[in-house]
């Protein structure tokens, strides 16, 4: 994968899009749906992975937009 994975995370009662390894949020949105749409666009553009976190901070969903092997190995 070429770009940074994009994380949608809770942020002070709102939702933030944060690139992997970044300490600051790329954008902040009122709803998780808006944050997911923004992060998905970035992940598709960079050929990276989108990781969606729940309110508890745990990853609840992930989508990959990179060069995944098909069929999957293993």
CSV table of C-alpha atoms in Angstrom, one decimal:
chain,number,residue,atom,x,y,z
A,1,UNK,CA,0.0,0.0,0.0
A,2,UNK,CA,1.4,3.4,-0.9
A,3,UNK,CA,-0.5,5.9,1.3
A,4,UNK,CA,-1.2,6.2,5.0
A,5,UNK,CA,-4.1,4.2,6.3
A,6,UNK,CA,-7.0,6.5,7.3
A,7,UNK,CA,-8.7,6.1,10.6
A,8,UNK,CA,-12.2,7.5,11.6
A,9,UNK,CA,-12.0,8.0,15.3
A,10,UNK,CA,-14.2,9.7,18.0
A,11,UNK,CA,-12.9,13.2,18.8
A,12,UNK,CA,-14.4,15.4,21.5
A,13,UNK,CA,-18.0,14.4,20.8
A,14,UNK,CA,-17.5,14.5,17.1
A,15,UNK,CA,-15.6,12.3,14.6
A,16,UNK,CA,-12.2,12.9,13.2
A,17,UNK,CA,-10.3,11.5,10.2
A,18,UNK,CA,-6.7,10.9,11.1
A,19,UNK,CA,-3.9,9.5,9.0
A,20,UNK,CA,-1.9,6.6,10.5
A,21,UNK,CA,0.9,7.9,12.7
A,22,UNK,CA,-0.4,11.5,12.7
A,23,UNK,CA,-1.0,13.2,16.0
A,24,UNK,CA,-3.4,15.7,14.6
A,25,UNK,CA,-6.7,15.1,12.9
A,26,UNK,CA,-6.9,15.7,9.1
A,27,UNK,CA,-10.6,16.9,9.4
A,28,UNK,CA,-13.3,16.9,12.1
A,29,UNK,CA,-17.0,16.2,11.3
A,30,UNK,CA,-20.2,16.3,13.2
A,31,UNK,CA,-21.3,12.8,12.2
A,32,UNK,CA,-19.4,9.5,11.7
A,33,UNK,CA,-21.1,9.2,8.3
A,34,UNK,CA,-19.5,12.4,7.1
A,35,UNK,CA,-16.1,11.4,8.4
A,36,UNK,CA,-16.3,8.0,6.8
A,37,UNK,CA,-17.2,9.6,3.4
A,38,UNK,CA,-14.2,12.0,3.6
A,39,UNK,CA,-11.8,9.3,4.8
A,40,UNK,CA,-13.0,6.9,2.1
A,41,UNK,CA,-12.1,9.5,-0.6
A,42,UNK,CA,-8.6,9.9,0.8
A,43,UNK,CA,-8.0,6.1,1.1
A,44,UNK,CA,-9.2,5.5,-2.4
A,45,UNK,CA,-7.0,8.3,-3.7
A,46,UNK,CA,-3.9,7.0,-1.9
A,47,UNK,CA,-4.6,3.3,-2.4
A,48,UNK,CA,-4.6,2.7,1.3
A,49,UNK,CA,-6.9,1.2,4.0
A,50,UNK,CA,-9.9,2.8,5.8
A,51,UNK,CA,-10.3,1.8,9.4
A,52,UNK,CA,-13.5,2.8,11.2
A,53,UNK,CA,-13.5,2.9,15.0
A,54,UNK,CA,-16.5,2.7,17.2
A,55,UNK,CA,-17.2,5.1,20.2
A,56,UNK,CA,-15.1,2.8,22.4
A,57,UNK,CA,-12.1,3.3,20.1
A,58,UNK,CA,-12.0,-0.3,18.9
A,59,UNK,CA,-11.8,-1.0,15.1
A,60,UNK,CA,-15.3,-2.1,14.0
A,61,UNK,CA,-14.9,-2.1,10.2
A,62,UNK,CA,-12.1,-1.9,7.6
A,63,UNK,CA,-12.0,-1.4,3.9
A,64,UNK,CA,-9.0,-1.8,1.7
A,65,UNK,CA,-8.4,0.3,-1.5
A,66,UNK,CA,-4.9,-0.9,-2.2
A,67,UNK,CA,-3.5,-3.7,-4.4
A,68,UNK,CA,-4.9,-6.7,-2.6
A,69,UNK,CA,-4.0,-10.2,-4.0
A,70,UNK,CA,-7.0,-11.9,-5.5
A,71,UNK,CA,-7.7,-14.6,-4.5
A,72,UNK,CA,-6.5,-13.8,-1.0
A,73,UNK,CA,-3.5,-15.8,0.1
A,74,UNK,CA,-3.7,-18.2,3.0
